[in-house]
Short mmCIF file of C-alpha atoms in Angstrom, two decimals:
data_model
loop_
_atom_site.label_atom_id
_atom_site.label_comp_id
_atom_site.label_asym_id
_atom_site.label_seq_id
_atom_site.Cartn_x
_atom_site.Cartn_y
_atom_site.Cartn_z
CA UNK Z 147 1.64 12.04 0.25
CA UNK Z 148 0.66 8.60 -1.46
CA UNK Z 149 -1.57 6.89 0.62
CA UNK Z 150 0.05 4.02 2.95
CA UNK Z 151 -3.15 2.06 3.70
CA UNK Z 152 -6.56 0.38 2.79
CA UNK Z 153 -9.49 0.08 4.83
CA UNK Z 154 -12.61 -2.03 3.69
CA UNK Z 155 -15.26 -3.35 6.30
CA UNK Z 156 -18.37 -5.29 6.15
CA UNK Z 157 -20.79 -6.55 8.42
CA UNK Z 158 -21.88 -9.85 9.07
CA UNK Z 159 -24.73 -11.89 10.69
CA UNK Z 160 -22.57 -14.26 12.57
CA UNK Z 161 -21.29 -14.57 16.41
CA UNK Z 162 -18.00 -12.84 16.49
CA UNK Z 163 -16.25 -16.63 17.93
CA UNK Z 164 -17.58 -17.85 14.74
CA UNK Z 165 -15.89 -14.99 12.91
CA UNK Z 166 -12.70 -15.37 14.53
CA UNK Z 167 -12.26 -19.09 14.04
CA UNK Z 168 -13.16 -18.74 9.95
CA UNK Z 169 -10.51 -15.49 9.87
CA UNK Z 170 -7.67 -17.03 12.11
CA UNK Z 171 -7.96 -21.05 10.90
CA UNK Z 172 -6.23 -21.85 8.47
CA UNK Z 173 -8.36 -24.66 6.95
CA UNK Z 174 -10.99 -21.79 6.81
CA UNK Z 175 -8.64 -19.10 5.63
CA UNK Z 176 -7.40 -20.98 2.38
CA UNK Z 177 -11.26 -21.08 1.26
CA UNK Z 178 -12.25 -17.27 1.42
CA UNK Z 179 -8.83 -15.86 1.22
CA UNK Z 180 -7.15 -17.90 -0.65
CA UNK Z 181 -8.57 -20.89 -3.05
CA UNK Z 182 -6.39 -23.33 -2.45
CA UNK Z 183 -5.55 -23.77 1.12
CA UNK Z 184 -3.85 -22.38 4.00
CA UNK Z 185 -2.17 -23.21 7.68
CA UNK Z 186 -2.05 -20.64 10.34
CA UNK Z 187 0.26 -21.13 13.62
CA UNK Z 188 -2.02 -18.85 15.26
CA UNK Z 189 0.66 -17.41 17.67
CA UNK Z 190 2.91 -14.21 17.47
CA UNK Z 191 5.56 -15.14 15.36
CA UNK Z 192 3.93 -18.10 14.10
CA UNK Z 193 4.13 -18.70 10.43
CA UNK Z 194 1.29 -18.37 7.91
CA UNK Z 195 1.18 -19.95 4.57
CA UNK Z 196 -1.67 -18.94 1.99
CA UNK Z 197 -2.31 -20.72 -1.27
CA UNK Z 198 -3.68 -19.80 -4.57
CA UNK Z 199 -3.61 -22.54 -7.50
CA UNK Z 200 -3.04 -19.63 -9.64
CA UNK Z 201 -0.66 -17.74 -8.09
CA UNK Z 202 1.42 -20.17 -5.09
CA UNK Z 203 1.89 -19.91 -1.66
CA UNK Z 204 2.27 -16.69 0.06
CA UNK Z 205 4.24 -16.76 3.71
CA UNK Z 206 3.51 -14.42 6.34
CA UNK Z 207 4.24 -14.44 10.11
CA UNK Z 208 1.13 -13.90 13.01
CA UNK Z 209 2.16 -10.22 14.64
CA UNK Z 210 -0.68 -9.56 16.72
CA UNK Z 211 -3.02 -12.25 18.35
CA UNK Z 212 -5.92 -10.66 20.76
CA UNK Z 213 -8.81 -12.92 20.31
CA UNK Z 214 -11.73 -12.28 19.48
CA UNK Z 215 -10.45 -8.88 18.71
CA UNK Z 216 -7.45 -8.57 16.74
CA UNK Z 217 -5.47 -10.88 14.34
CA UNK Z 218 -2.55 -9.41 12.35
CA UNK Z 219 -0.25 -10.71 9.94
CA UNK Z 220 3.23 -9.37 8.13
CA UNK Z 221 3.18 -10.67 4.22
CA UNK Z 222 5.76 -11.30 2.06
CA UNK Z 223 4.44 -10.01 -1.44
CA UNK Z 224 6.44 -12.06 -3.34
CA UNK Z 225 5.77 -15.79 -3.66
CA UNK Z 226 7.91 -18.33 -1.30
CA UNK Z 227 9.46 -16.00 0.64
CA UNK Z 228 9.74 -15.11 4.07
CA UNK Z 229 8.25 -11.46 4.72
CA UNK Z 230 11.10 -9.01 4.47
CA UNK Z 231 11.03 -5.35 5.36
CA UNK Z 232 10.89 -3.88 1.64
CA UNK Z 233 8.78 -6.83 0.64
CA UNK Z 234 5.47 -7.03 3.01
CA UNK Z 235 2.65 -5.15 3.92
CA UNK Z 236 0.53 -5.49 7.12
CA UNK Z 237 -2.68 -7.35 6.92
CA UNK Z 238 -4.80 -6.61 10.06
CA UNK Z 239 -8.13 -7.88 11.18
CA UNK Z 240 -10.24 -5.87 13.54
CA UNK Z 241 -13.27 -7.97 15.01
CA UNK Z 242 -15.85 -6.21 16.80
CA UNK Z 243 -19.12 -7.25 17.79
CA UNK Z 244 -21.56 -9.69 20.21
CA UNK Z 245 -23.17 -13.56 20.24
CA UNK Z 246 -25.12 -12.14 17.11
CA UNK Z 247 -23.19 -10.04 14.85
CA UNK Z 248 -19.60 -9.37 13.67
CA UNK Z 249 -18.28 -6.50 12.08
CA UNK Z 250 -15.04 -7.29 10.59
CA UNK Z 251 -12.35 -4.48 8.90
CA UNK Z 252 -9.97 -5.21 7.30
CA UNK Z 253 -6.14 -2.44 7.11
CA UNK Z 254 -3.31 -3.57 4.84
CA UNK Z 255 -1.07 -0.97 5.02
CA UNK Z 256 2.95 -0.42 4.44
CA UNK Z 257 3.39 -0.11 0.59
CA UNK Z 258 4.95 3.44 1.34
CA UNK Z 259 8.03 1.18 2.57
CA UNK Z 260 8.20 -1.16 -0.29
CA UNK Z 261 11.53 -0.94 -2.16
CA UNK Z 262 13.02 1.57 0.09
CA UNK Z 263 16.72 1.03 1.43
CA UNK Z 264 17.11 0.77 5.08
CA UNK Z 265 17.67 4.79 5.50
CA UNK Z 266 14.90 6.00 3.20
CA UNK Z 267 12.82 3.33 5.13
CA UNK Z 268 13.77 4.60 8.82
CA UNK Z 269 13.23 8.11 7.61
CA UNK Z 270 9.86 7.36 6.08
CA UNK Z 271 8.69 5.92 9.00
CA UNK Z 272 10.01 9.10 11.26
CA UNK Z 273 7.98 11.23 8.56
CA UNK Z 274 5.01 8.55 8.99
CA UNK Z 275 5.16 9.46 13.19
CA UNK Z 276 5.04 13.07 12.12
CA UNK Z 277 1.51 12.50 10.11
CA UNK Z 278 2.47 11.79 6.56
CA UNK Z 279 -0.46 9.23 6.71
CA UNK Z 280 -3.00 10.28 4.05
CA UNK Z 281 -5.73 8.38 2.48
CA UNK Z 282 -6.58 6.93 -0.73
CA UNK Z 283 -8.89 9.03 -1.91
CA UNK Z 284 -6.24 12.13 -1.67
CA UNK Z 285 -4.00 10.08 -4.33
CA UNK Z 286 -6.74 10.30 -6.81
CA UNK Z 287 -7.60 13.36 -6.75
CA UNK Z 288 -4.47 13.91 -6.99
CA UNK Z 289 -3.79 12.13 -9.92
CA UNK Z 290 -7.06 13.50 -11.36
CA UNK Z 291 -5.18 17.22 -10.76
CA UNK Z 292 -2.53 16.48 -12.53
CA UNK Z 293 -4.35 14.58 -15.57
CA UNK Z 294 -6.60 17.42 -15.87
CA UNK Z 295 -4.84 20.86 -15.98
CA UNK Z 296 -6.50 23.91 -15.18
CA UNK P 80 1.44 -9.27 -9.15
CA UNK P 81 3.01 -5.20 -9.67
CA UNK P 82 3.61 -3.01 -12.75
CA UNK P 83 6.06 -0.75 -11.03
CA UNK P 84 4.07 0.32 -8.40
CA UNK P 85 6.86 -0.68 -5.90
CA UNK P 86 8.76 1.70 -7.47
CA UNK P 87 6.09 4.64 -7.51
CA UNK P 88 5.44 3.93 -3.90
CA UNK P 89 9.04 4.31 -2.94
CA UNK P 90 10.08 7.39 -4.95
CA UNK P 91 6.80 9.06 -3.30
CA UNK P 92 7.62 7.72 -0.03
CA UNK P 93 10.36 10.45 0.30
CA UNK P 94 8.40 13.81 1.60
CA UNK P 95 11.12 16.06 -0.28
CA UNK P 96 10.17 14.44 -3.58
CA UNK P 97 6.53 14.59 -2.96
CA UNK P 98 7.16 18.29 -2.63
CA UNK P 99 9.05 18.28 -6.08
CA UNK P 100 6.39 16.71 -8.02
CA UNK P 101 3.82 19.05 -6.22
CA UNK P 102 5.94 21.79 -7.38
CA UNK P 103 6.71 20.54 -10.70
CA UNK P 104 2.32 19.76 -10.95
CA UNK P 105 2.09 23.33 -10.41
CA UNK P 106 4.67 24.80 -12.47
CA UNK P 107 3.55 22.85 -15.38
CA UNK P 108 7.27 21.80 -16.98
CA UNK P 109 10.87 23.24 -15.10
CA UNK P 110 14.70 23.02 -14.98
CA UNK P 111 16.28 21.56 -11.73
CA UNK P 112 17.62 25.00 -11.16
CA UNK P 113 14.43 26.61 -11.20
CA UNK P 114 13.02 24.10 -9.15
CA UNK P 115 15.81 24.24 -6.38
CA UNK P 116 14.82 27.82 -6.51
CA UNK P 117 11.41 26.59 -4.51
CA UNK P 118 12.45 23.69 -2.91
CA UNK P 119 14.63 23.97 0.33
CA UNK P 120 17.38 21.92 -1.16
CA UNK P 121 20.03 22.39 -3.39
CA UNK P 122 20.15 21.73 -6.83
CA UNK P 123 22.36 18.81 -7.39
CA UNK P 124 19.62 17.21 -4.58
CA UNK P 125 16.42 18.45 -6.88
CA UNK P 126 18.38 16.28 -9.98
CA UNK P 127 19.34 13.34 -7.51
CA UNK P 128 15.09 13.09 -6.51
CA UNK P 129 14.04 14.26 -10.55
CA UNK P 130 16.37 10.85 -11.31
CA UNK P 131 13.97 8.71 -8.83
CA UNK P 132 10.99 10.21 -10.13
CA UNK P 133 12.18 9.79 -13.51
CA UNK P 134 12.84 6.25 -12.83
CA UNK P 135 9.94 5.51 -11.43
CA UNK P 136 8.05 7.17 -14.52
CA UNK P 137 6.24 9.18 -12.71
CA UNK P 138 7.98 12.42 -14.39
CA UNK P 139 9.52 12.70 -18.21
CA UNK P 140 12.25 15.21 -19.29
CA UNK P 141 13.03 16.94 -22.26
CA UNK P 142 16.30 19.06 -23.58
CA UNK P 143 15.62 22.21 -24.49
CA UNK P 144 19.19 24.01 -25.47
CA UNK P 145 21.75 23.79 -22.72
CA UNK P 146 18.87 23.21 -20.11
CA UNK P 147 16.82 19.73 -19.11
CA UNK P 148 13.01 20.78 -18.31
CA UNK P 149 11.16 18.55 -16.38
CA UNK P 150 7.19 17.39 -16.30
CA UNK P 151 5.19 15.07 -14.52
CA UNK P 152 4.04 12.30 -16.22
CA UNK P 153 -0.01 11.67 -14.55
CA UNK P 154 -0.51 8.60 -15.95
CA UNK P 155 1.88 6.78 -13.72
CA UNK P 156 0.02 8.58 -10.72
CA UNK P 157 -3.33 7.51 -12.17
CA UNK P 158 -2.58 3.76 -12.54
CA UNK P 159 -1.07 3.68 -8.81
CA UNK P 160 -4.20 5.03 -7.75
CA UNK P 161 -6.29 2.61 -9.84
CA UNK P 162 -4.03 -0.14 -8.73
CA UNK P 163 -4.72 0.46 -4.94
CA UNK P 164 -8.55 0.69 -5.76
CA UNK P 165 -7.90 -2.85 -7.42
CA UNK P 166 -6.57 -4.05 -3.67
CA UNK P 167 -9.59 -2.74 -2.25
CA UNK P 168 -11.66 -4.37 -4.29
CA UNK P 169 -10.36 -7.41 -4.10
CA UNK P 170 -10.66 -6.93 -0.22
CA UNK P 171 -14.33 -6.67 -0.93
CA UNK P 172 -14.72 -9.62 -2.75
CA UNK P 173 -12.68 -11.77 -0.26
CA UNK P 174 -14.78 -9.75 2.56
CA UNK P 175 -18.10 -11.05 0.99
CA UNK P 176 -16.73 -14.66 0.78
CA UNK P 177 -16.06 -14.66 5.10
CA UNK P 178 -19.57 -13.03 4.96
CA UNK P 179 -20.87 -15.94 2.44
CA UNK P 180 -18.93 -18.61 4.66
CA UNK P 181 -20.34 -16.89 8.50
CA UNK P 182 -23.73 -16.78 7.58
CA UNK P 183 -24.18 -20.36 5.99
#
C-alpha cells in the first residue's frame, strides 16, 4: 500500500521552551519554514498562514495544541485556500526533551486521501484503522520491483 | 507544486486496486478477464479500477485482437516514490534551519 506518511527528526541543543516558541510563533515560523513570513493563532482551530515569496501563502488551521509537547496543523496544499479534506495533509510536531536539549520530529501524513471522493475517502480511512499504514521505504522497493523484472 | 501525484496517491489509496497492480506486477501484462480470474471481484469492477490506474498512468494498455492486455507502467510508481523522498528532504532542510535558529 503507498505509504501515507513522512517522518524526519533531528536533534537539537536548545531548551525544549525555546523550541516550542521558534516552532509554534509565527514570526519565527515564517523564517525556517517559510521565507517570507508567517502568523500562527496558536489555538485549536486557530488559523495559520505561511508565506513563501516564491510560492504565496499557504493556510492551515492549529488541530492539536499540548505545549511543550505537541503542535499540529491541517494544510491546505493549494495556495489561498482554506484546508479541505481532499486538499491537506497533517503537519505534526512532536517535542520531546529537557532545559538542555530538544528533539523535534516532524509526521506529515494524509496524501493517501488526496483527491479521493467522500466514499473512497471514508473507506480508505476504515482500511487505514485496519493497518493499511505502510512506510516509505516499502513504495520504493516497490517501484524498484516493478522497474526491474526478474 | 504536484505532477500527478494526487492522482497516483488516490488510485492506490483503494486496497482492491493495490491488489490489481500487485497482480498485474506479477503477471507481467493481462486481460481484465484474466485478471478478475485472481481478484475477488468481478470483471466489469477489474476494468472500472484498470480505468483509474490507467488514468493515473500508473498502468498502459494495449489491443491485442478482440482482447485489451494490461501492464504496469513503473515509472509513474518510481517518480511518486522519488517525489515523497523530495518532501522528506525538504523536511530536512527546514529541520536544520529550526536547528540553525535554536542553537544561535
Amino acid at each position: 500500500m503507498v505509504p501515507d506518511r513522512i517522518e524526519r527528526e533531528i536533534d537539537i541543543e536548545a531548551p525544549i521552551d525555546r523550541v516550542w516558541s521558534l516552532v509554534t510563533q509565527g514570526e519565527h515560523l515564517g523564517t525556517w519554514f517559510g521565507d517570507a513570513g508567517a502568523s500562527v493563532d496558536l489555538r485549536v482551530g486557530g488559523a495559520v498562514v505561511l508565506t513563501w515569496a516564491k510560492y504565496g501563502s499557504y493556510r492551515g488551521i492549529v488541530e492539536k495544541v499540548e505545549r511543550p509537547r505537541l503542535f499540529s496543523v491541517r494544510w491546505s496544499r493549494k495556495p489561498d485556500m482554506e484546508p479541505v479534506p481532499g486538499s491537506s495533509t497533517l503537519v505534526e510536531f512532536i517535542l520531546t526533551g529537557d532545559a538542555n536539549r530538544t528533539r523535534v520530529k516532524v509526521v506529515e501524513s494524509g496524501w493517501r486521501e488526496l483527491n479521493l471522493s467522500d466514499d473512497e475517502r471514508s473507506k480508505a480511512a476504515d482500511e487505514n484503522r485496519n493497518g493499511w499504514i505502510q512506510e516509505l521505504d516499502e513504495l520504493q522497493a516497490y517501484a524498484q520491483k516493478v522497474a526491474t523484472p526478474a | 507544486m504536484t505532477g500527478g501525484e494526487d492522482d497516483v496517491f488516490a488510485a492506490l489509496a483503494d486496497p482492491t486496486r493495490w491488489q490489481l497492480l500487485n497482480v498485474l506486477v506479477s503477471r507481467g501484462e493481462g486481460s481484465a478477464s484474466a485478471l478478475a480470474a485472481e481478484l475477488p471481484v468481478s470483471r466489469p469492477a477489474v476494468v472500472k479500477h484498470l480505468n483509474v490506474l490507467s488514468r493515473a498512468g500508473l498502468v498502459r494498455w494495449r489491443r491485442q485482437g478482440r482482447e485489451v492486455r494490461y501492464s504496469v507502467r513503473p515509472e509513474r510508481l518510481d517518480a511518486t516514490a522519488r517525489w515523497l523522498s523530495r518532501i522528506a528532504s525538504e523536511w530536512d532542510d527546514r529541520l536544520a534551519a529550526l536547528k540553525r535558529l535554536a542553537e544561535s
